[in-house]
Amino acid sequence: MPFSSTRLVASILFTLVWMMSLPAQETASVPKEAPSEEANQLQPDPPMLHSDTTIPKVIVFDVNETLLDLAPLKTSVGKALNGREDLLPLWFSTMLHYSLVETLAGEYHDFGEIGTAALMMVAEREGIELDRESARAAIVTPLRSLPAHADVREGLQRLAEQGFHIVSLTNSSSVGVATQMKNAGLTDLFEKRYSVDQLKKYKPHPAPYQMVLDDLGVQPHEVLMVAAHAWDLAGAKSVGLQTAFVKRPGKALYPNVQRPDLIVKDLNELADILSEAKQK
């Protein structure tokens, strides 16, 4: 059977996200070409929507890290790994890696299950004894109790007041994200919540983004995807969505793909830019 274009796009995106998610210690030994003089010159962040860009009707938000702060997980992960809080990035990248592996292999376990398995893998790699029950306790409950970043509630309220339809799209399960939103005090700010468990394909596969378009009956250019992950925005771009990158601490753009339409420090800056654009 021929390899379909959708699967080809998905395969390319999954390779990119795996490479982007690797922690520094995993990639430090890979030789790199010397950057050109042109590449060394920093490109300015897009300050506003381009003049030929449509003002979106719908804003779709990623949840983990974009809206919710993962910092509290350092404590629980560190405790499970004998005080090694520095292993949180390795655990998170391993979880992302195997979510992609499952999608490509036609398998599906929810994010909590993959997170539990990933923590057990990190523990084994580091010579730390950790059973499944302890690993699950270190991941699932804390993941569902994450606080919102300080800018999130105000930023979302401002965007809703400007008339944008606010929805979320997450790799967490439907049950998991409902609990996350409730515990973070954000439930009332979203018109709809979408989860990849409705398709059993993880972002950045094109299918979850297309699911949102189909359900809302909107065109790709009418939707803005907001995330703190370059791989998530790459997936959104693959189906034609506009994109906005939120520069959360430690996050960076992948330079080999199309830059997002917007780069903002937080949701209040996003609200400022969109408000100004609507007034023009």
PDB file of C-alpha atoms in Angstrom:
ATOM      1  CA  MET A   1       0.000   0.000   0.000  1.00  0.00           C
ATOM      2  CA  PRO A   2       1.444   3.441  -0.897  1.00  0.00           C
ATOM      3  CA  PHE A   3       2.646   5.590   1.950  1.00  0.00           C
ATOM      4  CA  SER A   4       0.023   8.387   2.159  1.00  0.00           C
ATOM      5  CA  SER A   5       0.930  12.071   2.207  1.00  0.00           C
ATOM      6  CA  THR A   6      -0.723  12.472   5.611  1.00  0.00           C
ATOM      7  CA  ARG A   7       1.424   9.716   7.102  1.00  0.00           C
ATOM      8  CA  LEU A   8       4.492  11.208   5.455  1.00  0.00           C
ATOM      9  CA  VAL A   9       3.792  14.619   6.998  1.00  0.00           C
ATOM     10  CA  ALA A  10       3.165  12.956  10.347  1.00  0.00           C
ATOM     11  CA  SER A  11       6.426  11.011  10.146  1.00  0.00           C
ATOM     12  CA  ILE A  12       8.415  14.153   9.392  1.00  0.00           C
ATOM     13  CA  LEU A  13       6.745  16.072  12.219  1.00  0.00           C
ATOM     14  CA  PHE A  14       7.315  13.255  14.688  1.00  0.00           C
ATOM     15  CA  THR A  15      11.004  13.133  13.816  1.00  0.00           C
ATOM     16  CA  LEU A  16      11.259  16.890  14.346  1.00  0.00           C
ATOM     17  CA  VAL A  17       9.474  16.846  17.705  1.00  0.00           C
ATOM     18  CA  TRP A  18      11.615  13.979  18.986  1.00  0.00           C
ATOM     19  CA  MET A  19      14.776  15.918  18.074  1.00  0.00           C
ATOM     20  CA  MET A  20      13.402  19.129  19.629  1.00  0.00           C
ATOM     21  CA  SER A  21      12.411  17.378  22.852  1.00  0.00           C
ATOM     22  CA  LEU A  22      15.800  15.791  23.568  1.00  0.00           C
ATOM     23  CA  PRO A  23      17.475  17.339  26.631  1.00  0.00           C
ATOM     24  CA  ALA A  24      20.868  18.959  26.228  1.00  0.00           C
ATOM     25  CA  GLN A  25      22.845  16.041  27.614  1.00  0.00           C
ATOM     26  CA  GLU A  26      21.395  13.772  24.894  1.00  0.00           C
ATOM     27  CA  THR A  27      22.489  15.981  21.994  1.00  0.00           C
ATOM     28  CA  ALA A  28      25.736  17.558  23.218  1.00  0.00           C
ATOM     29  CA  SER A  29      27.924  15.041  21.410  1.00  0.00           C
ATOM     30  CA  VAL A  30      26.306  15.531  17.987  1.00  0.00           C
ATOM     31  CA  PRO A  31      28.683  17.464  15.699  1.00  0.00           C
ATOM     32  CA  LYS A  32      27.226  20.635  14.229  1.00  0.00           C
ATOM     33  CA  GLU A  33      28.136  22.684  11.201  1.00  0.00           C
ATOM     34  CA  ALA A  34      29.483  26.154  11.878  1.00  0.00           C
ATOM     35  CA  PRO A  35      26.628  28.661  11.524  1.00  0.00           C
ATOM     36  CA  SER A  36      26.819  31.084   8.639  1.00  0.00           C
ATOM     37  CA  GLU A  37      27.231  34.808   9.189  1.00  0.00           C
ATOM     38  CA  GLU A  38      23.624  35.268   8.102  1.00  0.00           C
ATOM     39  CA  ALA A  39      22.413  32.640  10.562  1.00  0.00           C
ATOM     40  CA  ASN A  40      24.343  34.345  13.374  1.00  0.00           C
ATOM     41  CA  GLN A  41      22.287  37.498  12.954  1.00  0.00           C
ATOM     42  CA  LEU A  42      19.265  37.233  15.225  1.00  0.00           C
ATOM     43  CA  GLN A  43      15.953  37.502  13.452  1.00  0.00           C
ATOM     44  CA  PRO A  44      13.534  39.872  15.200  1.00  0.00           C
ATOM     45  CA  ASP A  45      10.423  38.408  16.774  1.00  0.00           C
ATOM     46  CA  PRO A  46       7.234  39.082  14.815  1.00  0.00           C
ATOM     47  CA  PRO A  47       5.754  42.033  16.772  1.00  0.00           C
ATOM     48  CA  MET A  48       2.249  41.761  15.374  1.00  0.00           C
ATOM     49  CA  LEU A  49       0.064  39.959  12.883  1.00  0.00           C
ATOM     50  CA  HIS A  50       1.183  40.518   9.311  1.00  0.00           C
ATOM     51  CA  SER A  51      -0.941  42.981   7.352  1.00  0.00           C
ATOM     52  CA  ASP A  52      -2.185  40.198   5.071  1.00  0.00           C
ATOM     53  CA  THR A  53      -3.033  37.871   7.971  1.00  0.00           C
ATOM     54  CA  THR A  54      -6.666  37.286   8.910  1.00  0.00           C
ATOM     55  CA  ILE A  55      -7.726  38.197  12.433  1.00  0.00           C
ATOM     56  CA  PRO A  56      -8.618  34.791  13.923  1.00  0.00           C
ATOM     57  CA  LYS A  57     -12.100  33.873  15.061  1.00  0.00           C
ATOM     58  CA  VAL A  58     -10.940  31.007  17.272  1.00  0.00           C
ATOM     59  CA  ILE A  59      -7.898  30.734  19.539  1.00  0.00           C
ATOM     60  CA  VAL A  60      -6.777  27.207  20.404  1.00  0.00           C
ATOM     61  CA  PHE A  61      -4.531  26.782  23.434  1.00  0.00           C
ATOM     62  CA  ASP A  62      -2.187  23.965  24.296  1.00  0.00           C
ATOM     63  CA  VAL A  63      -2.448  23.167  28.024  1.00  0.00           C
ATOM     64  CA  ASN A  64       0.668  21.655  29.627  1.00  0.00           C
ATOM     65  CA  GLU A  65       3.420  24.289  29.986  1.00  0.00           C
ATOM     66  CA  THR A  66       1.544  26.783  27.793  1.00  0.00           C
ATOM     67  CA  LEU A  67      -1.191  27.416  30.364  1.00  0.00           C
ATOM     68  CA  LEU A  68      -0.109  25.275  33.314  1.00  0.00           C
ATOM     69  CA  ASP A  69       3.209  25.489  35.156  1.00  0.00           C
ATOM     70  CA  LEU A  70       5.085  22.171  35.335  1.00  0.00           C
ATOM     71  CA  ALA A  71       7.437  23.396  38.058  1.00  0.00           C
ATOM     72  CA  PRO A  72       5.606  21.566  40.898  1.00  0.00           C
ATOM     73  CA  LEU A  73       6.321  18.280  39.137  1.00  0.00           C
ATOM     74  CA  LYS A  74      10.013  18.742  39.949  1.00  0.00           C
ATOM     75  CA  THR A  75       9.289  17.913  43.565  1.00  0.00           C
ATOM     76  CA  SER A  76       7.330  14.721  42.937  1.00  0.00           C
ATOM     77  CA  VAL A  77       9.599  13.513  40.121  1.00  0.00           C
ATOM     78  CA  GLY A  78      12.681  14.329  42.162  1.00  0.00           C
ATOM     79  CA  LYS A  79      11.336  12.453  45.172  1.00  0.00           C
ATOM     80  CA  ALA A  80      10.619   9.374  43.044  1.00  0.00           C
ATOM     81  CA  LEU A  81      14.133   9.553  41.563  1.00  0.00           C
ATOM     82  CA  ASN A  82      16.055   9.789  44.842  1.00  0.00           C
ATOM     83  CA  GLY A  83      16.165  13.582  44.850  1.00  0.00           C
ATOM     84  CA  ARG A  84      17.214  13.947  41.178  1.00  0.00           C
ATOM     85  CA  GLU A  85      14.997  16.920  40.258  1.00  0.00           C
ATOM     86  CA  ASP A  86      17.389  17.618  37.381  1.00  0.00           C
ATOM     87  CA  LEU A  87      15.917  14.593  35.571  1.00  0.00           C
ATOM     88  CA  LEU A  88      12.528  16.288  34.981  1.00  0.00           C
ATOM     89  CA  PRO A  89      13.470  17.435  31.421  1.00  0.00           C
ATOM     90  CA  LEU A  90      14.655  13.923  30.528  1.00  0.00           C
ATOM     91  CA  TRP A  91      11.400  12.438  31.841  1.00  0.00           C
ATOM     92  CA  PHE A  92       9.267  14.949  29.893  1.00  0.00           C
ATOM     93  CA  SER A  93      11.181  14.420  26.632  1.00  0.00           C
ATOM     94  CA  THR A  94      10.940  10.639  27.081  1.00  0.00           C
ATOM     95  CA  MET A  95       7.186  10.931  27.565  1.00  0.00           C
ATOM     96  CA  LEU A  96       6.859  13.009  24.380  1.00  0.00           C
ATOM     97  CA  HIS A  97       9.101  10.605  22.485  1.00  0.00           C
ATOM     98  CA  TYR A  98       7.005   7.560  23.289  1.00  0.00           C
ATOM     99  CA  SER A  99       3.705   9.332  22.648  1.00  0.00           C
ATOM    100  CA  LEU A 100       5.011   9.770  19.088  1.00  0.00           C
ATOM    101  CA  VAL A 101       6.215   6.188  18.911  1.00  0.00           C
ATOM    102  CA  GLU A 102       2.748   4.949  19.890  1.00  0.00           C
ATOM    103  CA  THR A 103       1.040   7.144  17.294  1.00  0.00           C
ATOM    104  CA  LEU A 104       3.306   5.946  14.489  1.00  0.00           C
ATOM    105  CA  ALA A 105       2.954   2.335  15.624  1.00  0.00           C
ATOM    106  CA  GLY A 106      -0.841   2.550  15.810  1.00  0.00           C
ATOM    107  CA  GLU A 107      -0.901   2.101  19.598  1.00  0.00           C
ATOM    108  CA  TYR A 108      -2.508   4.290  22.262  1.00  0.00           C
ATOM    109  CA  HIS A 109      -2.142   4.727  26.013  1.00  0.00           C
ATOM    110  CA  ASP A 110      -3.233   7.922  27.710  1.00  0.00           C
ATOM    111  CA  PHE A 111      -0.674  10.575  28.649  1.00  0.00           C
ATOM    112  CA  GLY A 112      -0.661   9.560  32.311  1.00  0.00           C
ATOM    113  CA  GLU A 113       0.178   5.957  31.426  1.00  0.00           C
ATOM    114  CA  ILE A 114       2.953   7.040  29.063  1.00  0.00           C
ATOM    115  CA  GLY A 115       4.263   9.454  31.688  1.00  0.00           C
ATOM    116  CA  THR A 116       4.356   6.654  34.251  1.00  0.00           C
ATOM    117  CA  ALA A 117       6.202   4.333  31.866  1.00  0.00           C
ATOM    118  CA  ALA A 118       8.638   7.113  30.928  1.00  0.00           C
ATOM    119  CA  LEU A 119       9.480   7.748  34.578  1.00  0.00           C
ATOM    120  CA  MET A 120      10.166   4.044  35.092  1.00  0.00           C
ATOM    121  CA  MET A 121      12.481   4.103  32.061  1.00  0.00           C
ATOM    122  CA  VAL A 122      14.406   7.106  33.401  1.00  0.00           C
ATOM    123  CA  ALA A 123      14.725   5.411  36.792  1.00  0.00           C
ATOM    124  CA  GLU A 124      16.064   2.221  35.218  1.00  0.00           C
ATOM    125  CA  ARG A 125      18.539   4.187  33.122  1.00  0.00           C
ATOM    126  CA  GLU A 126      19.837   5.934  36.252  1.00  0.00           C
ATOM    127  CA  GLY A 127      19.975   2.757  38.341  1.00  0.00           C
ATOM    128  CA  ILE A 128      17.100   3.822  40.605  1.00  0.00           C
ATOM    129  CA  GLU A 129      14.525   1.306  41.847  1.00  0.00           C
ATOM    130  CA  LEU A 130      10.983   2.457  41.082  1.00  0.00           C
ATOM    131  CA  ASP A 131       7.823   0.355  40.787  1.00  0.00           C
ATOM    132  CA  ARG A 132       4.822   1.256  38.618  1.00  0.00           C
ATOM    133  CA  GLU A 133       2.567   2.261  41.518  1.00  0.00           C
ATOM    134  CA  SER A 134       5.152   4.708  42.882  1.00  0.00           C
ATOM    135  CA  ALA A 135       5.848   6.092  39.415  1.00  0.00           C
ATOM    136  CA  ARG A 136       2.151   6.662  38.763  1.00  0.00           C
ATOM    137  CA  ALA A 137       1.715   8.412  42.107  1.00  0.00           C
ATOM    138  CA  ALA A 138       4.617  10.723  41.261  1.00  0.00           C
ATOM    139  CA  ILE A 139       3.104  11.705  37.895  1.00  0.00           C
ATOM    140  CA  VAL A 140      -0.671  11.471  37.607  1.00  0.00           C
ATOM    141  CA  THR A 141      -1.898  13.321  40.701  1.00  0.00           C
ATOM    142  CA  PRO A 142       0.648  16.175  40.472  1.00  0.00           C
ATOM    143  CA  LEU A 143       0.056  16.509  36.693  1.00  0.00           C
ATOM    144  CA  ARG A 144      -3.649  17.017  37.328  1.00  0.00           C
ATOM    145  CA  SER A 145      -3.011  19.606  40.057  1.00  0.00           C
ATOM    146  CA  LEU A 146      -0.716  22.023  38.219  1.00  0.00           C
ATOM    147  CA  PRO A 147      -1.282  25.751  38.791  1.00  0.00           C
ATOM    148  CA  ALA A 148      -1.852  28.181  35.937  1.00  0.00           C
ATOM    149  CA  HIS A 149       0.947  30.581  35.017  1.00  0.00           C
ATOM    150  CA  ALA A 150       0.390  33.991  36.586  1.00  0.00           C
ATOM    151  CA  ASP A 151      -0.656  35.650  33.313  1.00  0.00           C
ATOM    152  CA  VAL A 152      -3.104  32.998  32.155  1.00  0.00           C
ATOM    153  CA  ARG A 153      -6.452  33.832  33.737  1.00  0.00           C
ATOM    154  CA  GLU A 154      -6.247  37.558  33.034  1.00  0.00           C
ATOM    155  CA  GLY A 155      -4.995  36.965  29.493  1.00  0.00           C
ATOM    156  CA  LEU A 156      -7.773  34.495  28.684  1.00  0.00           C
ATOM    157  CA  GLN A 157     -10.420  36.809  30.121  1.00  0.00           C
ATOM    158  CA  ARG A 158      -9.175  39.699  28.002  1.00  0.00           C
ATOM    159  CA  LEU A 159      -9.186  37.590  24.842  1.00  0.00           C
ATOM    160  CA  ALA A 160     -12.725  36.381  25.527  1.00  0.00           C
ATOM    161  CA  GLU A 161     -13.853  39.979  26.113  1.00  0.00           C
ATOM    162  CA  GLN A 162     -12.430  40.867  22.697  1.00  0.00           C
ATOM    163  CA  GLY A 163     -14.831  38.355  21.143  1.00  0.00           C
ATOM    164  CA  PHE A 164     -12.499  35.463  20.393  1.00  0.00           C
ATOM    165  CA  HIS A 165     -13.765  31.906  20.828  1.00  0.00           C
ATOM    166  CA  ILE A 166     -11.444  30.180  23.318  1.00  0.00           C
ATOM    167  CA  VAL A 167     -10.839  26.416  23.175  1.00  0.00           C
ATOM    168  CA  SER A 168      -8.065  24.043  24.218  1.00  0.00           C
ATOM    169  CA  LEU A 169      -6.340  21.108  22.527  1.00  0.00           C
ATOM    170  CA  THR A 170      -4.178  18.832  24.639  1.00  0.00           C
ATOM    171  CA  ASN A 171      -2.297  15.554  24.660  1.00  0.00           C
ATOM    172  CA  SER A 172      -3.784  14.907  28.105  1.00  0.00           C
ATOM    173  CA  SER A 173      -6.882  12.710  28.311  1.00  0.00           C
ATOM    174  CA  SER A 174     -10.388  14.216  28.335  1.00  0.00           C
ATOM    175  CA  VAL A 175     -10.818  13.251  31.981  1.00  0.00           C
ATOM    176  CA  GLY A 176      -7.344  14.482  32.827  1.00  0.00           C
ATOM    177  CA  VAL A 177      -7.735  17.923  31.230  1.00  0.00           C
ATOM    178  CA  ALA A 178     -11.161  18.432  32.839  1.00  0.00           C
ATOM    179  CA  THR A 179      -9.526  17.851  36.226  1.00  0.00           C
ATOM    180  CA  GLN A 180      -6.565  20.060  35.321  1.00  0.00           C
ATOM    181  CA  MET A 181      -8.815  22.956  34.300  1.00  0.00           C
ATOM    182  CA  LYS A 182     -10.936  22.605  37.431  1.00  0.00           C
ATOM    183  CA  ASN A 183      -7.943  22.512  39.780  1.00  0.00           C
ATOM    184  CA  ALA A 184      -6.320  25.477  38.007  1.00  0.00           C
ATOM    185  CA  GLY A 185      -9.539  27.509  38.143  1.00  0.00           C
ATOM    186  CA  LEU A 186      -9.824  27.844  34.349  1.00  0.00           C
ATOM    187  CA  THR A 187     -12.895  25.756  33.478  1.00  0.00           C
ATOM    188  CA  ASP A 188     -15.204  28.731  32.960  1.00  0.00           C
ATOM    189  CA  LEU A 189     -12.909  30.380  30.422  1.00  0.00           C
ATOM    190  CA  PHE A 190     -13.137  27.723  27.696  1.00  0.00           C
ATOM    191  CA  GLU A 191     -16.010  27.138  25.308  1.00  0.00           C
ATOM    192  CA  LYS A 192     -14.714  23.686  24.399  1.00  0.00           C
ATOM    193  CA  ARG A 193     -11.917  21.313  25.426  1.00  0.00           C
ATOM    194  CA  TYR A 194     -10.437  18.910  22.898  1.00  0.00           C
ATOM    195  CA  SER A 195      -8.237  15.918  23.674  1.00  0.00           C
ATOM    196  CA  VAL A 196      -6.231  13.648  21.420  1.00  0.00           C
ATOM    197  CA  ASP A 197      -7.968  10.691  23.081  1.00  0.00           C
ATOM    198  CA  GLN A 198     -10.914  11.390  20.785  1.00  0.00           C
ATOM    199  CA  LEU A 199      -8.696  10.204  17.888  1.00  0.00           C
ATOM    200  CA  LYS A 200      -5.978   8.281  19.733  1.00  0.00           C
ATOM    201  CA  LYS A 201      -3.296  10.196  17.830  1.00  0.00           C
ATOM    202  CA  TYR A 202      -0.948  12.545  19.654  1.00  0.00           C
ATOM    203  CA  LYS A 203       0.003  16.026  18.543  1.00  0.00           C
ATOM    204  CA  PRO A 204       1.773  17.008  16.329  1.00  0.00           C
ATOM    205  CA  HIS A 205      -0.029  14.506  14.076  1.00  0.00           C
ATOM    206  CA  PRO A 206      -2.222  16.625  11.747  1.00  0.00           C
ATOM    207  CA  ALA A 207      -5.415  14.805  12.769  1.00  0.00           C
ATOM    208  CA  PRO A 208      -6.037  16.523  16.163  1.00  0.00           C
ATOM    209  CA  TYR A 209      -5.790  19.995  14.622  1.00  0.00           C
ATOM    210  CA  GLN A 210      -8.070  18.978  11.764  1.00  0.00           C
ATOM    211  CA  MET A 211     -10.534  17.573  14.311  1.00  0.00           C
ATOM    212  CA  VAL A 212     -10.887  21.033  15.861  1.00  0.00           C
ATOM    213  CA  LEU A 213     -11.439  22.652  12.458  1.00  0.00           C
ATOM    214  CA  ASP A 214     -14.073  20.099  11.476  1.00  0.00           C
ATOM    215  CA  ASP A 215     -15.949  20.289  14.770  1.00  0.00           C
ATOM    216  CA  LEU A 216     -16.074  24.088  14.825  1.00  0.00           C
ATOM    217  CA  GLY A 217     -16.755  24.432  11.105  1.00  0.00           C
ATOM    218  CA  VAL A 218     -13.988  26.984  10.534  1.00  0.00           C
ATOM    219  CA  GLN A 219     -11.224  27.417   7.987  1.00  0.00           C
ATOM    220  CA  PRO A 220      -7.538  27.036   8.986  1.00  0.00           C
ATOM    221  CA  HIS A 221      -6.773  30.747   8.509  1.00  0.00           C
ATOM    222  CA  GLU A 222      -9.552  31.588  10.984  1.00  0.00           C
ATOM    223  CA  VAL A 223      -7.780  29.738  13.813  1.00  0.00           C
ATOM    224  CA  LEU A 224      -4.749  30.727  15.903  1.00  0.00           C
ATOM    225  CA  MET A 225      -2.892  27.930  17.716  1.00  0.00           C
ATOM    226  CA  VAL A 226      -1.060  29.098  20.848  1.00  0.00           C
ATOM    227  CA  ALA A 227       1.649  26.934  22.426  1.00  0.00           C
ATOM    228  CA  ALA A 228       4.969  27.012  24.261  1.00  0.00           C
ATOM    229  CA  HIS A 229       6.271  24.118  22.132  1.00  0.00           C
ATOM    230  CA  ALA A 230       7.787  24.531  18.679  1.00  0.00           C
ATOM    231  CA  TRP A 231       6.742  20.997  17.728  1.00  0.00           C
ATOM    232  CA  ASP A 232       3.085  21.754  18.514  1.00  0.00           C
ATOM    233  CA  LEU A 233       3.149  24.833  16.289  1.00  0.00           C
ATOM    234  CA  ALA A 234       4.819  22.829  13.500  1.00  0.00           C
ATOM    235  CA  GLY A 235       1.893  20.418  13.603  1.00  0.00           C
ATOM    236  CA  ALA A 236      -0.610  23.282  13.518  1.00  0.00           C
ATOM    237  CA  LYS A 237       1.171  24.868  10.551  1.00  0.00           C
ATOM    238  CA  SER A 238       0.967  21.561   8.659  1.00  0.00           C
ATOM    239  CA  VAL A 239      -2.822  21.995   8.377  1.00  0.00           C
ATOM    240  CA  GLY A 240      -2.683  25.750   7.736  1.00  0.00           C
ATOM    241  CA  LEU A 241      -3.396  27.235  11.165  1.00  0.00           C
ATOM    242  CA  GLN A 242      -1.957  30.568  12.245  1.00  0.00           C
ATOM    243  CA  THR A 243       0.395  30.142  15.206  1.00  0.00           C
ATOM    244  CA  ALA A 244       1.657  32.009  18.259  1.00  0.00           C
ATOM    245  CA  PHE A 245       4.650  30.941  20.362  1.00  0.00           C
ATOM    246  CA  VAL A 246       4.600  31.729  24.085  1.00  0.00           C
ATOM    247  CA  LYS A 247       8.162  32.093  25.365  1.00  0.00           C
ATOM    248  CA  ARG A 248       7.878  30.200  28.629  1.00  0.00           C
ATOM    249  CA  PRO A 249      11.164  29.742  30.541  1.00  0.00           C
ATOM    250  CA  GLY A 250      13.490  27.289  28.845  1.00  0.00           C
ATOM    251  CA  LYS A 251      11.508  27.125  25.603  1.00  0.00           C
ATOM    252  CA  ALA A 252      12.944  27.953  22.185  1.00  0.00           C
ATOM    253  CA  LEU A 253      11.916  27.808  18.552  1.00  0.00           C
ATOM    254  CA  TYR A 254      13.211  25.178  16.139  1.00  0.00           C
ATOM    255  CA  PRO A 255      14.939  27.240  13.404  1.00  0.00           C
ATOM    256  CA  ASN A 256      14.464  24.796  10.507  1.00  0.00           C
ATOM    257  CA  VAL A 257      10.701  25.218  10.196  1.00  0.00           C
ATOM    258  CA  GLN A 258       8.452  28.169   9.386  1.00  0.00           C
ATOM    259  CA  ARG A 259       8.432  30.775  12.148  1.00  0.00           C
ATOM    260  CA  PRO A 260       5.152  31.392  13.961  1.00  0.00           C
ATOM    261  CA  ASP A 261       2.999  34.377  13.081  1.00  0.00           C
ATOM    262  CA  LEU A 262       3.427  35.737  16.599  1.00  0.00           C
ATOM    263  CA  ILE A 263       5.982  35.382  19.382  1.00  0.00           C
ATOM    264  CA  VAL A 264       4.857  36.673  22.782  1.00  0.00           C
ATOM    265  CA  LYS A 265       6.178  36.616  26.324  1.00  0.00           C
ATOM    266  CA  ASP A 266       2.768  35.781  27.829  1.00  0.00           C
ATOM    267  CA  LEU A 267      -0.991  35.815  27.218  1.00  0.00           C
ATOM    268  CA  ASN A 268      -1.383  39.463  28.162  1.00  0.00           C
ATOM    269  CA  GLU A 269       0.999  40.465  25.384  1.00  0.00           C
ATOM    270  CA  LEU A 270      -1.017  38.263  23.018  1.00  0.00           C
ATOM    271  CA  ALA A 271      -4.201  40.085  24.093  1.00  0.00           C
ATOM    272  CA  ASP A 272      -2.489  43.468  23.553  1.00  0.00           C
ATOM    273  CA  ILE A 273      -1.371  42.598  20.012  1.00  0.00           C
ATOM    274  CA  LEU A 274      -4.706  41.139  18.927  1.00  0.00           C
ATOM    275  CA  SER A 275      -6.613  44.079  20.419  1.00  0.00           C
ATOM    276  CA  GLU A 276      -4.451  46.525  18.473  1.00  0.00           C
ATOM    277  CA  ALA A 277      -4.828  44.490  15.281  1.00  0.00           C
ATOM    278  CA  LYS A 278      -8.631  44.463  15.562  1.00  0.00           C
ATOM    279  CA  GLN A 279      -8.715  48.247  15.897  1.00  0.00           C
ATOM    280  CA  LYS A 280      -6.872  48.826  12.603  1.00  0.00           C
TER     281      LYS A 280
END
